[in-house]
PDB file of C-alpha atoms in Angstrom:
ATOM      1  CA  UNK N   1       5.014 -15.892   9.333  1.00  0.00           C
ATOM      2  CA  UNK N   2       7.483 -13.798  12.371  1.00  0.00           C
ATOM      3  CA  UNK N   3       6.994 -10.265  12.602  1.00  0.00           C
ATOM      4  CA  UNK N   4       9.837  -9.158  10.644  1.00  0.00           C
ATOM      5  CA  UNK N   5       8.276 -10.676   7.217  1.00  0.00           C
ATOM      6  CA  UNK N   6       5.462  -8.779   7.749  1.00  0.00           C
ATOM      7  CA  UNK N   7       6.452  -6.073   8.375  1.00  0.00           C
ATOM      8  CA  UNK N   8       8.834  -5.980   5.732  1.00  0.00           C
ATOM      9  CA  UNK N   9       5.696  -6.871   3.568  1.00  0.00           C
ATOM     10  CA  UNK N  10       4.017  -3.860   4.479  1.00  0.00           C
ATOM     11  CA  UNK N  11       6.279  -1.354   3.656  1.00  0.00           C
ATOM     12  CA  UNK N  12       7.001  -2.540   0.565  1.00  0.00           C
ATOM     13  CA  UNK N  13       3.515  -2.530   0.511  1.00  0.00           C
ATOM     14  CA  UNK N  14       3.343   1.209   1.263  1.00  0.00           C
ATOM     15  CA  UNK N  15       5.904   2.407  -1.136  1.00  0.00           C
ATOM     16  CA  UNK N  16       4.353   0.142  -3.768  1.00  0.00           C
ATOM     17  CA  UNK N  17       1.008   2.221  -3.119  1.00  0.00           C
ATOM     18  CA  UNK N  18       2.753   5.888  -2.583  1.00  0.00           C
ATOM     19  CA  UNK N  19       4.685   5.067  -5.946  1.00  0.00           C
ATOM     20  CA  UNK N  20       1.191   4.331  -7.831  1.00  0.00           C
ATOM     21  CA  UNK N  21       0.106   7.245  -6.214  1.00  0.00           C
ATOM     22  CA  UNK N  22       2.733   9.047  -7.198  1.00  0.00           C
ATOM     23  CA  UNK N  23       2.631   8.289 -11.144  1.00  0.00           C
ATOM     24  CA  UNK N  24      -1.090   9.301 -11.262  1.00  0.00           C
ATOM     25  CA  UNK N  25       0.073  12.580  -9.976  1.00  0.00           C
ATOM     26  CA  UNK N  26      -2.642  12.206  -7.585  1.00  0.00           C
ATOM     27  CA  UNK N  27      -2.370  13.393  -3.603  1.00  0.00           C
ATOM     28  CA  UNK N  28      -3.185  11.153  -0.358  1.00  0.00           C
ATOM     29  CA  UNK N  29      -6.345  13.387   0.378  1.00  0.00           C
ATOM     30  CA  UNK N  30      -7.828  13.288  -3.474  1.00  0.00           C
ATOM     31  CA  UNK N  31      -7.279   9.165  -3.995  1.00  0.00           C
ATOM     32  CA  UNK N  32      -8.861   8.731  -0.274  1.00  0.00           C
ATOM     33  CA  UNK N  33     -12.061  10.550  -1.451  1.00  0.00           C
ATOM     34  CA  UNK N  34     -11.843   8.027  -4.178  1.00  0.00           C
ATOM     35  CA  UNK N  35     -10.942   4.743  -2.101  1.00  0.00           C
ATOM     36  CA  UNK N  36     -13.523   5.868   1.013  1.00  0.00           C
ATOM     37  CA  UNK N  37     -10.711   6.235   3.582  1.00  0.00           C
ATOM     38  CA  UNK N  38      -8.922   8.487   6.180  1.00  0.00           C
ATOM     39  CA  UNK N  39      -6.065  10.078   5.353  1.00  0.00           C
ATOM     40  CA  UNK N  40      -4.105   8.973   8.358  1.00  0.00           C
ATOM     41  CA  UNK N  41      -5.105   5.879   7.864  1.00  0.00           C
ATOM     42  CA  UNK N  42      -3.551   5.401   4.199  1.00  0.00           C
ATOM     43  CA  UNK N  43      -0.734   8.278   5.508  1.00  0.00           C
ATOM     44  CA  UNK N  44       0.137   5.178   7.900  1.00  0.00           C
ATOM     45  CA  UNK N  45      -0.161   2.180   5.437  1.00  0.00           C
ATOM     46  CA  UNK N  46       1.951   3.932   2.948  1.00  0.00           C
ATOM     47  CA  UNK N  47       4.821   4.289   5.392  1.00  0.00           C
ATOM     48  CA  UNK N  48       4.467   0.510   6.364  1.00  0.00           C
ATOM     49  CA  UNK N  49       3.439   1.072   9.867  1.00  0.00           C
ATOM     50  CA  UNK N  50      -0.465  -0.091   9.116  1.00  0.00           C
ATOM     51  CA  UNK N  51      -1.502  -4.062   7.563  1.00  0.00           C
ATOM     52  CA  UNK N  52      -4.066  -3.378   5.148  1.00  0.00           C
ATOM     53  CA  UNK N  53      -6.764  -5.266   4.696  1.00  0.00           C
ATOM     54  CA  UNK N  54      -7.821  -6.938   1.216  1.00  0.00           C
ATOM     55  CA  UNK N  55     -10.639  -5.265   0.950  1.00  0.00           C
ATOM     56  CA  UNK N  56      -8.999  -1.980   1.313  1.00  0.00           C
ATOM     57  CA  UNK N  57      -6.899  -2.586  -1.255  1.00  0.00           C
ATOM     58  CA  UNK N  58      -9.054  -3.654  -3.425  1.00  0.00           C
ATOM     59  CA  UNK N  59     -10.242  -0.204  -2.571  1.00  0.00           C
ATOM     60  CA  UNK N  60      -6.906   1.463  -3.417  1.00  0.00           C
ATOM     61  CA  UNK N  61      -6.512  -0.197  -6.689  1.00  0.00           C
ATOM     62  CA  UNK N  62     -10.163   0.586  -7.837  1.00  0.00           C
ATOM     63  CA  UNK N  63      -9.638   4.496  -6.633  1.00  0.00           C
ATOM     64  CA  UNK N  64      -6.043   4.369  -9.090  1.00  0.00           C
ATOM     65  CA  UNK N  65      -7.131   2.859 -11.329  1.00  0.00           C
ATOM     66  CA  UNK N  66      -4.337  -0.086 -11.719  1.00  0.00           C
ATOM     67  CA  UNK N  67      -3.201  -3.469 -11.135  1.00  0.00           C
ATOM     68  CA  UNK N  68      -3.368  -5.679  -7.782  1.00  0.00           C
ATOM     69  CA  UNK N  69       0.249  -6.519  -9.270  1.00  0.00           C
ATOM     70  CA  UNK N  70       1.212  -2.648  -8.927  1.00  0.00           C
ATOM     71  CA  UNK N  71       0.803  -2.502  -5.277  1.00  0.00           C
ATOM     72  CA  UNK N  72       1.242  -6.511  -4.292  1.00  0.00           C
ATOM     73  CA  UNK N  73       5.524  -6.576  -3.369  1.00  0.00           C
ATOM     74  CA  UNK N  74       6.673  -9.444  -5.213  1.00  0.00           C
ATOM     75  CA  UNK N  75       7.169 -11.780  -2.421  1.00  0.00           C
ATOM     76  CA  UNK N  76      11.411 -13.073  -3.085  1.00  0.00           C
ATOM     77  CA  UNK N  77      11.843  -9.308  -3.062  1.00  0.00           C
ATOM     78  CA  UNK N  78      10.539  -8.624   0.856  1.00  0.00           C
ATOM     79  CA  UNK N  79      12.082 -12.586   1.869  1.00  0.00           C
ATOM     80  CA  UNK N  80      15.602 -10.866   0.371  1.00  0.00           C
ATOM     81  CA  UNK N  81      15.493  -7.419   1.527  1.00  0.00           C
ATOM     82  CA  UNK N  82      17.752  -6.852   4.607  1.00  0.00           C
TER      83      UNK N  82
END
């Protein structure tokens, strides 16, 4: 994978995470408590500045009580993004 694709993927994941959190009216602090992670880390994930591990993706999905599909970006959309 090239660096540009990875950045687009991280950015799209962060946007999906932020949207899922907003849909449920959950503040970052509350989600961090539920998922056992630091708020500054979550902020960087939501902004697309950190690559996230699969274990943390699952922890966030569980904390949000949502499916992975809601958080994971569609690869075609990421590939086609400019």
